[in-house]
Tab-separated table of C-alpha atoms in Angstrom:
chain	number	residue	atom	x	y	z
A	1	UNK	CA	92.919	89.340	38.030
A	2	UNK	CA	95.302	88.264	41.049
A	3	UNK	CA	96.802	84.623	40.025
A	4	UNK	CA	95.633	80.702	41.084
A	5	UNK	CA	99.675	81.310	43.174
A	6	UNK	CA	98.881	84.122	44.906
A	7	UNK	CA	95.397	83.846	45.862
A	8	UNK	CA	96.737	80.575	47.473
A	9	UNK	CA	99.518	82.696	49.169
A	10	UNK	CA	97.685	84.969	50.704
A	11	UNK	CA	94.473	81.636	51.974
A	12	UNK	CA	96.770	80.738	54.321
A	13	UNK	CA	99.107	82.863	55.630
A	14	UNK	CA	95.837	84.651	56.976
A	15	UNK	CA	95.154	80.738	57.964
A	16	UNK	CA	98.439	80.888	60.165
A	17	UNK	CA	97.265	83.876	60.923
A	18	UNK	CA	93.488	82.977	62.692
A	19	UNK	CA	94.475	79.817	64.066
A	20	UNK	CA	97.729	82.426	66.513
A	21	UNK	CA	94.440	85.178	66.903
A	22	UNK	CA	92.126	82.162	67.542
A	23	UNK	CA	94.414	80.615	70.065
A	24	UNK	CA	95.102	82.885	71.315
A	25	UNK	CA	91.557	83.853	72.304
A	26	UNK	CA	91.808	81.063	74.365
A	27	UNK	CA	94.304	81.229	76.269
A	28	UNK	CA	93.455	84.996	77.407
A	29	UNK	CA	89.804	83.199	78.299
A	30	UNK	CA	91.695	80.620	80.369
A	31	UNK	CA	94.046	84.042	82.216
A	32	UNK	CA	90.775	86.049	82.689
A	33	UNK	CA	89.196	83.484	84.132
A	34	UNK	CA	91.431	83.194	86.612
A	35	UNK	CA	92.086	87.581	87.069
A	36	UNK	CA	88.240	86.624	87.457
A	37	UNK	CA	88.901	84.474	90.401
A	38	UNK	CA	91.228	86.566	91.958
A	39	UNK	CA	88.779	89.911	92.755
A	40	UNK	CA	85.810	87.440	93.666
A	41	UNK	CA	89.580	85.753	96.437
A	42	UNK	CA	90.413	89.409	96.925
A	43	UNK	CA	86.913	90.590	97.995
A	44	UNK	CA	87.270	89.211	101.648
A	45	UNK	CA	90.628	90.747	102.601
A	46	UNK	CA	89.182	94.871	100.688
A	47	UNK	CA	86.229	94.582	102.328
A	48	UNK	CA	87.465	93.451	106.080
A	49	UNK	CA	90.184	95.995	105.473
A	50	UNK	CA	87.837	98.038	105.143
A	51	UNK	CA	84.848	97.970	107.961
A	52	UNK	CA	88.303	97.779	110.597
A	53	UNK	CA	89.448	100.763	109.272
A	54	UNK	CA	85.877	102.878	109.186
A	55	UNK	CA	85.429	101.382	113.621
A	56	UNK	CA	88.931	102.807	114.421
A	57	UNK	CA	88.222	106.084	112.271
A	58	UNK	CA	85.215	106.499	113.979
A	59	UNK	CA	87.952	106.927	116.637
A	60	UNK	CA	90.095	108.455	115.574
A	61	UNK	CA	91.847	112.249	115.067
A	62	UNK	CA	91.341	113.443	111.354
A	63	UNK	CA	95.182	113.740	111.352
A	64	UNK	CA	96.006	110.867	113.517
A	65	UNK	CA	98.050	109.741	110.623
A	66	UNK	CA	100.438	111.171	108.147
A	67	UNK	CA	98.366	109.577	105.477
A	68	UNK	CA	95.229	110.513	106.860
A	69	UNK	CA	96.659	114.123	106.304
A	70	UNK	CA	95.436	116.681	104.232
A	71	UNK	CA	97.385	119.619	102.318
A	72	UNK	CA	97.552	122.250	99.678
A	73	UNK	CA	96.729	120.222	96.460
A	74	UNK	CA	100.646	121.089	94.600
A	75	UNK	CA	102.385	118.298	93.561
A	76	UNK	CA	100.741	115.447	91.876
A	77	UNK	CA	101.537	112.103	91.633
A	78	UNK	CA	99.183	109.499	89.099
A	79	UNK	CA	100.459	105.516	89.594
A	80	UNK	CA	99.086	104.616	85.784
A	81	UNK	CA	98.190	100.668	84.383
A	82	UNK	CA	99.228	99.257	81.710
A	83	UNK	CA	99.644	96.424	80.210
A	84	UNK	CA	103.488	94.074	79.234
A	85	UNK	CA	101.978	93.538	76.264
A	86	UNK	CA	100.034	94.405	73.229
A	87	UNK	CA	97.796	93.201	70.916
A	88	UNK	CA	94.651	93.774	73.693
A	89	UNK	CA	92.296	96.192	71.588
A	90	UNK	CA	91.767	99.837	73.275
A	91	UNK	CA	93.242	98.488	76.230
A	92	UNK	CA	96.164	100.749	76.604
A	93	UNK	CA	95.825	103.643	74.050
A	94	UNK	CA	92.473	104.662	76.431
A	95	UNK	CA	94.577	104.829	79.575
A	96	UNK	CA	97.348	106.420	77.999
A	97	UNK	CA	94.984	108.938	75.876
A	98	UNK	CA	93.055	110.128	78.911
A	99	UNK	CA	96.627	110.603	80.715
A	100	UNK	CA	97.700	112.710	78.328
A	101	UNK	CA	94.443	114.697	78.152
A	102	UNK	CA	95.080	114.921	82.212
A	103	UNK	CA	98.325	116.387	81.239
A	104	UNK	CA	96.542	118.698	78.920
A	105	UNK	CA	94.730	120.500	81.645
A	106	UNK	CA	95.813	120.022	84.529
A	107	UNK	CA	99.221	121.554	83.750
A	108	UNK	CA	97.774	124.808	85.197
A	109	UNK	CA	95.863	123.610	87.602
A	110	UNK	CA	99.261	121.972	90.110
A	111	UNK	CA	102.432	122.205	90.736
A	112	UNK	CA	103.588	119.261	88.978
A	113	UNK	CA	101.954	115.716	88.009
A	114	UNK	CA	104.374	113.301	88.021
A	115	UNK	CA	103.733	110.059	87.281
A	116	UNK	CA	104.334	105.775	88.428
A	117	UNK	CA	103.832	104.080	85.307
A	118	UNK	CA	103.110	100.314	85.937
A	119	UNK	CA	104.008	97.672	82.226
A	120	UNK	CA	105.803	97.950	79.276
A	121	UNK	CA	103.683	99.394	77.486
A	122	UNK	CA	102.840	103.007	78.963
A	123	UNK	CA	106.340	103.463	78.955
A	124	UNK	CA	107.513	103.082	76.073
A	125	UNK	CA	104.792	105.432	75.245
A	126	UNK	CA	106.149	107.820	77.946
A	127	UNK	CA	109.407	107.525	76.306
A	128	UNK	CA	109.848	110.100	74.150
A	129	UNK	CA	107.715	112.291	75.578
A	130	UNK	CA	108.044	114.666	78.924
A	131	UNK	CA	107.002	113.830	81.147
A	132	UNK	CA	108.277	113.909	85.232
A	133	UNK	CA	108.677	110.322	86.250
A	134	UNK	CA	108.627	109.044	90.031
A	135	UNK	CA	109.089	104.804	89.481
A	136	UNK	CA	108.280	101.812	87.051
A	137	UNK	CA	107.953	99.110	87.215
A	138	UNK	CA	107.713	96.170	84.314
A	139	UNK	CA	107.857	92.428	83.833
A	140	UNK	CA	104.663	91.265	85.143
A	141	UNK	CA	102.416	89.377	83.136
A	142	UNK	CA	99.932	89.175	84.719
A	143	UNK	CA	101.142	87.477	87.464
A	144	UNK	CA	100.543	89.903	90.274
A	145	UNK	CA	102.005	88.945	94.335
A	146	UNK	CA	101.009	91.922	96.566
A	147	UNK	CA	104.460	91.838	97.368
A	148	UNK	CA	104.362	94.179	94.492
A	149	UNK	CA	101.341	95.631	95.533
A	150	UNK	CA	103.090	96.425	98.989
A	151	UNK	CA	105.915	97.277	97.153
A	152	UNK	CA	104.689	100.570	95.127
A	153	UNK	CA	102.726	100.933	98.539
A	154	UNK	CA	105.771	101.593	100.819
A	155	UNK	CA	107.063	104.403	97.979
A	156	UNK	CA	104.589	105.110	97.453
A	157	UNK	CA	103.454	106.575	101.023
A	158	UNK	CA	106.618	107.340	101.673
A	159	UNK	CA	106.769	109.826	99.078
A	160	UNK	CA	103.537	111.209	100.610
A	161	UNK	CA	104.573	111.472	103.772
A	162	UNK	CA	107.041	112.967	102.692
A	163	UNK	CA	106.040	115.985	101.578
A	164	UNK	CA	107.022	114.969	97.432
A	165	UNK	CA	103.426	114.332	97.136
A	166	UNK	CA	100.127	115.202	97.908
A	167	UNK	CA	97.876	113.950	96.303
A	168	UNK	CA	98.337	110.203	94.566
A	169	UNK	CA	95.205	108.993	91.525
A	170	UNK	CA	95.434	105.775	90.342
A	171	UNK	CA	94.369	105.486	86.808
A	172	UNK	CA	93.423	102.102	85.856
A	173	UNK	CA	91.332	100.491	83.426
A	174	UNK	CA	88.662	98.796	85.734
A	175	UNK	CA	86.554	96.126	85.004
A	176	UNK	CA	83.532	95.781	84.267
A	177	UNK	CA	82.980	93.014	82.121
A	178	UNK	CA	85.098	90.605	79.845
A	179	UNK	CA	83.834	92.883	77.112
A	180	UNK	CA	84.019	96.626	78.611
A	181	UNK	CA	86.392	98.131	81.014
A	182	UNK	CA	86.228	101.777	81.928
A	183	UNK	CA	88.907	104.010	82.909
A	184	UNK	CA	88.949	105.443	86.026
A	185	UNK	CA	91.210	108.459	88.445
A	186	UNK	CA	90.662	106.529	91.725
A	187	UNK	CA	92.090	109.112	94.576
A	188	UNK	CA	94.895	106.673	96.927
A	189	UNK	CA	96.351	109.163	98.729
A	190	UNK	CA	95.404	110.794	101.246
A	191	UNK	CA	93.324	108.260	103.110
A	192	UNK	CA	89.709	109.116	103.004
A	193	UNK	CA	88.269	107.233	105.057
A	194	UNK	CA	84.330	106.326	105.239
A	195	UNK	CA	81.915	108.092	105.738
A	196	UNK	CA	80.010	106.573	108.503
A	197	UNK	CA	76.405	107.631	110.830
A	198	UNK	CA	77.447	108.776	113.418
A	199	UNK	CA	74.878	106.441	115.211
A	200	UNK	CA	75.604	103.660	113.537
A	201	UNK	CA	76.435	100.817	115.695
A	202	UNK	CA	79.664	99.681	115.826
A	203	UNK	CA	81.416	97.022	118.606
A	204	UNK	CA	83.728	98.341	121.302
A	205	UNK	CA	86.375	96.709	120.550
A	206	UNK	CA	89.373	95.405	123.712
A	207	UNK	CA	92.632	96.084	120.868
A	208	UNK	CA	96.340	95.154	121.725
A	209	UNK	CA	98.922	96.580	121.118
A	210	UNK	CA	96.346	99.884	121.053
A	211	UNK	CA	94.598	101.763	119.074
A	212	UNK	CA	96.854	104.316	118.277
A	213	UNK	CA	99.032	101.885	116.615
A	214	UNK	CA	96.724	99.486	115.558
A	215	UNK	CA	95.918	102.634	113.451
A	216	UNK	CA	99.769	102.613	111.922
A	217	UNK	CA	99.071	99.192	110.927
A	218	UNK	CA	95.921	99.210	109.162
A	219	UNK	CA	96.362	102.543	106.873
A	220	UNK	CA	99.901	101.318	104.755
A	221	UNK	CA	97.769	98.092	104.448
A	222	UNK	CA	94.643	99.719	103.241
A	223	UNK	CA	97.245	102.082	100.852
A	224	UNK	CA	98.461	98.430	99.682
A	225	UNK	CA	95.260	95.972	99.251
A	226	UNK	CA	93.987	99.843	97.188
A	227	UNK	CA	97.325	98.995	94.842
A	228	UNK	CA	96.674	95.347	94.742
A	229	UNK	CA	92.586	95.506	94.155
A	230	UNK	CA	93.669	98.646	91.188
A	231	UNK	CA	96.119	95.309	89.517
A	232	UNK	CA	94.178	92.930	89.848
A	233	UNK	CA	90.682	95.420	87.972
A	234	UNK	CA	93.789	95.430	85.606
A	235	UNK	CA	95.159	92.310	84.432
A	236	UNK	CA	90.905	91.337	84.391
A	237	UNK	CA	90.946	94.218	82.121
A	238	UNK	CA	93.850	93.418	79.802
A	239	UNK	CA	92.999	89.900	79.585
A	240	UNK	CA	89.496	90.312	79.068
A	241	UNK	CA	90.252	93.438	75.884
A	242	UNK	CA	92.424	90.491	74.461
A	243	UNK	CA	90.375	88.419	74.493
A	244	UNK	CA	87.820	90.985	72.934
A	245	UNK	CA	90.536	91.923	70.641
A	246	UNK	CA	91.260	88.258	69.035
A	247	UNK	CA	87.581	87.105	69.130
A	248	UNK	CA	87.028	90.132	66.233
A	249	UNK	CA	90.860	89.295	64.257
A	250	UNK	CA	89.783	86.004	64.117
A	251	UNK	CA	86.175	87.032	62.462
A	252	UNK	CA	88.029	88.788	60.661
A	253	UNK	CA	90.823	86.079	59.430
A	254	UNK	CA	87.881	84.114	58.384
A	255	UNK	CA	85.677	86.675	56.680
A	256	UNK	CA	89.077	87.384	54.565
A	257	UNK	CA	88.810	83.833	53.683
A	258	UNK	CA	85.959	82.852	52.957
A	259	UNK	CA	86.829	85.991	50.552
A	260	UNK	CA	89.371	85.398	49.152
A	261	UNK	CA	88.703	81.786	48.546
A	262	UNK	CA	85.809	82.753	46.149
A	263	UNK	CA	88.437	84.576	44.244
A	264	UNK	CA	90.588	82.238	44.121
A	265	UNK	CA	87.460	79.576	42.607
A	266	UNK	CA	86.768	82.072	40.425
A	267	UNK	CA	90.070	82.715	38.795
A	268	UNK	CA	90.139	79.040	38.644
A	269	UNK	CA	87.314	78.598	36.950
A	270	UNK	CA	88.420	81.763	34.040
A	271	UNK	CA	90.951	79.944	33.843
A	272	UNK	CA	89.691	76.641	32.616
A	273	UNK	CA	87.411	78.814	30.756
A	274	UNK	CA	90.345	80.297	28.552
A	275	UNK	CA	91.658	76.848	28.563
A	276	UNK	CA	88.574	75.089	27.372
A	277	UNK	CA	88.085	78.195	24.778
A	278	UNK	CA	90.917	77.730	23.568
A	279	UNK	CA	91.460	73.937	23.002
A	280	UNK	CA	87.875	73.930	21.577
A	281	UNK	CA	89.523	76.472	19.368
A	282	UNK	CA	91.847	74.834	18.393
A	283	UNK	CA	89.822	71.426	16.794
A	284	UNK	CA	87.922	74.287	14.389
A	285	UNK	CA	90.977	76.096	12.702
A	286	UNK	CA	92.146	72.071	11.818
A	287	UNK	CA	88.623	70.809	10.518
B	1	UNK	CA	74.836	77.098	115.340
B	2	UNK	CA	74.793	74.926	118.484
B	3	UNK	CA	76.234	76.908	121.538
B	4	UNK	CA	80.164	76.279	121.430
B	5	UNK	CA	80.595	76.567	118.478
B	6	UNK	CA	81.686	79.864	116.115
B	7	UNK	CA	81.666	81.061	113.110
B	8	UNK	CA	85.973	80.957	111.559
B	9	UNK	CA	87.096	83.054	108.273
B	10	UNK	CA	90.387	82.749	107.303
B	11	UNK	CA	91.421	85.281	104.048
B	12	UNK	CA	94.257	86.547	102.453
B	13	UNK	CA	95.036	89.122	100.041
B	14	UNK	CA	94.384	86.729	97.107
B	15	UNK	CA	92.233	83.720	98.391
B	16	UNK	CA	89.695	82.830	100.934
B	17	UNK	CA	91.184	79.624	103.153
B	18	UNK	CA	88.714	79.097	106.035
B	19	UNK	CA	85.194	79.569	106.323
B	20	UNK	CA	83.204	77.281	109.107
B	21	UNK	CA	82.146	76.850	112.388
B	22	UNK	CA	84.809	76.046	114.923
B	23	UNK	CA	84.746	75.085	119.647
B	24	UNK	CA	88.358	76.265	119.247
B	25	UNK	CA	90.925	79.010	118.515
B	26	UNK	CA	94.474	80.022	119.103
B	27	UNK	CA	96.548	82.092	116.884
B	28	UNK	CA	99.608	84.403	117.348
B	29	UNK	CA	99.708	87.835	118.085
B	30	UNK	CA	102.121	90.465	118.299
B	31	UNK	CA	102.366	90.488	122.790
B	32	UNK	CA	101.811	86.935	122.932
B	33	UNK	CA	99.364	84.126	121.893
B	34	UNK	CA	95.852	84.301	122.748
B	35	UNK	CA	92.630	82.097	122.498
B	36	UNK	CA	88.950	82.699	121.205
B	37	UNK	CA	86.163	79.835	122.597
B	38	UNK	CA	82.289	81.159	121.899
B	39	UNK	CA	81.233	84.561	123.176
B	40	UNK	CA	84.885	86.277	123.933
B	41	UNK	CA	84.967	89.470	124.278
B	42	UNK	CA	84.734	91.957	120.504
B	43	UNK	CA	89.279	92.443	120.125
B	44	UNK	CA	91.378	93.427	117.796
B	45	UNK	CA	95.115	92.302	117.728
B	46	UNK	CA	97.436	92.404	115.749
B	47	UNK	CA	99.314	89.431	114.586
B	48	UNK	CA	102.413	87.761	114.689
B	49	UNK	CA	103.801	85.124	112.851
B	50	UNK	CA	103.760	81.607	114.079
B	51	UNK	CA	101.097	78.246	114.104
B	52	UNK	CA	97.091	79.434	114.701
B	53	UNK	CA	95.691	76.505	115.287
B	54	UNK	CA	91.710	75.530	115.511
B	55	UNK	CA	89.158	73.261	116.172
B	56	UNK	CA	86.212	71.462	115.393
B	57	UNK	CA	84.681	69.060	117.075
B	58	UNK	CA	88.366	66.535	118.221
B	59	UNK	CA	90.056	67.353	115.028
B	60	UNK	CA	92.501	69.371	115.224
B	61	UNK	CA	93.824	72.131	112.166
B	62	UNK	CA	97.216	73.846	112.343
B	63	UNK	CA	97.816	76.805	109.929
B	64	UNK	CA	101.139	78.668	109.497
B	65	UNK	CA	100.232	82.471	109.379
B	66	UNK	CA	102.751	85.800	109.413
B	67	UNK	CA	101.572	88.851	109.939
B	68	UNK	CA	98.086	90.916	109.420
B	69	UNK	CA	95.565	90.719	112.070
B	70	UNK	CA	91.924	89.490	113.205
B	71	UNK	CA	88.987	91.002	114.104
B	72	UNK	CA	87.192	89.103	116.483
B	73	UNK	CA	83.304	89.442	117.650
B	74	UNK	CA	81.174	87.370	119.881
B	75	UNK	CA	79.745	84.748	117.327
B	76	UNK	CA	83.058	85.772	114.833
B	77	UNK	CA	86.838	85.110	113.687
B	78	UNK	CA	88.208	86.881	111.023
B	79	UNK	CA	91.593	87.089	110.836
B	80	UNK	CA	93.584	89.013	108.201
B	81	UNK	CA	96.476	87.631	107.434
B	82	UNK	CA	98.908	88.536	104.975
B	83	UNK	CA	99.830	85.717	104.575
B	84	UNK	CA	98.594	81.421	105.606
B	85	UNK	CA	99.224	78.170	104.816
B	86	UNK	CA	98.436	74.294	105.673
B	87	UNK	CA	101.267	72.538	106.432
B	88	UNK	CA	100.356	70.091	103.128
B	89	UNK	CA	100.759	73.566	101.329
B	90	UNK	CA	104.491	74.364	102.378
B	91	UNK	CA	107.251	72.404	100.332
B	92	UNK	CA	109.717	71.846	103.127
B	93	UNK	CA	112.280	71.145	100.974
B	94	UNK	CA	112.050	74.880	99.577
B	95	UNK	CA	111.268	76.158	102.896
B	96	UNK	CA	114.825	74.476	104.481
B	97	UNK	CA	116.986	75.275	101.030
B	98	UNK	CA	114.904	79.105	101.724
B	99	UNK	CA	116.052	78.466	105.751
B	100	UNK	CA	119.684	78.114	104.713
B	101	UNK	CA	119.702	80.636	101.302
B	102	UNK	CA	118.679	83.901	105.143
B	103	UNK	CA	121.490	82.872	107.612
B	104	UNK	CA	123.672	82.692	105.180
B	105	UNK	CA	122.910	86.261	104.077
B	106	UNK	CA	122.601	87.483	107.977
B	107	UNK	CA	126.560	85.363	108.523
B	108	UNK	CA	127.193	88.137	105.656
B	109	UNK	CA	126.142	91.238	107.293
B	110	UNK	CA	128.065	93.130	109.309
B	111	UNK	CA	127.322	93.450	112.843
B	112	UNK	CA	125.419	95.925	113.236
B	113	UNK	CA	122.174	95.681	114.712
B	114	UNK	CA	119.780	98.130	113.281
B	115	UNK	CA	120.506	98.126	109.808
B	116	UNK	CA	117.221	97.764	107.189
B	117	UNK	CA	119.749	94.775	104.953
B	118	UNK	CA	119.857	93.002	108.394
B	119	UNK	CA	115.783	93.219	109.604
B	120	UNK	CA	115.129	91.535	106.257
B	121	UNK	CA	117.785	89.000	106.589
B	122	UNK	CA	115.798	88.627	109.452
B	123	UNK	CA	112.231	88.915	107.953
B	124	UNK	CA	113.213	86.108	105.530
B	125	UNK	CA	114.388	83.782	108.333
B	126	UNK	CA	111.427	84.337	110.556
B	127	UNK	CA	108.875	83.742	107.737
B	128	UNK	CA	111.224	80.144	106.441
B	129	UNK	CA	111.303	78.484	110.144
B	130	UNK	CA	107.961	79.222	110.638
B	131	UNK	CA	106.632	77.251	107.364
B	132	UNK	CA	109.522	74.843	108.773
B	133	UNK	CA	108.693	74.277	112.111
B	134	UNK	CA	104.773	73.958	110.914
B	135	UNK	CA	105.289	71.714	108.145
B	136	UNK	CA	107.716	69.725	110.314
B	137	UNK	CA	105.526	69.426	112.918
B	138	UNK	CA	102.739	68.689	111.024
B	139	UNK	CA	103.424	66.878	107.708
B	140	UNK	CA	102.599	63.049	107.875
């Protein structure tokens, strides 16, 4: 049986770990609420953007903009969203596993597959692996701005327009609830205008400047908004995953403390018993 | 809703700023300012940079907006701005500092008119200038 001092040291170390995990859980819970709110706040903008795009798409030809153009799909780009920080359960693992599977399975069907990596964890993972990379962005720490989404959007849109990429997917953890996140492959380019029933009555707008100009303006913005949205989803998922992971770590720690305390008490009892025995024996022998 | 008011919604990618019944809106279009009263013809316009005003009864409220577009239908105006701020939210000192910095940047550039750096510096100046103007005018 381990001696008393050892057990005591272990109890105190587990206790301080538990303090950290439960503090992290609290922080994540607060950030998670903020991230969830950001998704809600973004919804009116995204929805309206889609409405306008739909009404523009009805009136314009399919090849009216380079980002709408469909080509033979040879060069594929994946934008993968991982986190900067760890300790968030299977959040990064499930993304990276899924991307690895994609790379293995689809390597034959495309000419090339290259990655745009968001987040430190993804970058570290692919540092030692032979993959093509066409961009990266780290040190976001959950403070995503629309400007950053725009930066990525501009880069990717330019590559697409120049024919460097023929098909672009975003790979991120879609936020379902604090407990569930699902890895999704969301096609970013070519932009697919939403299918509309030709009979739907749409508003006839006066455009200023003209329709073509509006389309040129709206489509790149729509790409930015999609990326921004993926950022928000991914951030909410990250905090949700961390919250869950820290919750179970805290529970595990308290179970461990219970077990160790029991062990400690048993050991203490044992030593008292044996000391008593010694005394009794000593007294007996003096008689 | 009475006959003289219509709904105004102002949203940015990160939040919804306004959602209420108003009587009048004027906003900076890319080709000049435009005004909207109830019953306006459906209209889709790209926004420039400048000051947006809306009126509820006799009370006028102002916002600094930058880039985006506006959708006008008969009973609703939706402003999708990339940036929008109320005067109270603008930190005048910071905006003035940014303006001075951007002007310095501009001076440091060689005179070539259409380079990327030039346009970026110009955009920075426009943005700061707009914030300063709106904040000075309406902050009490």
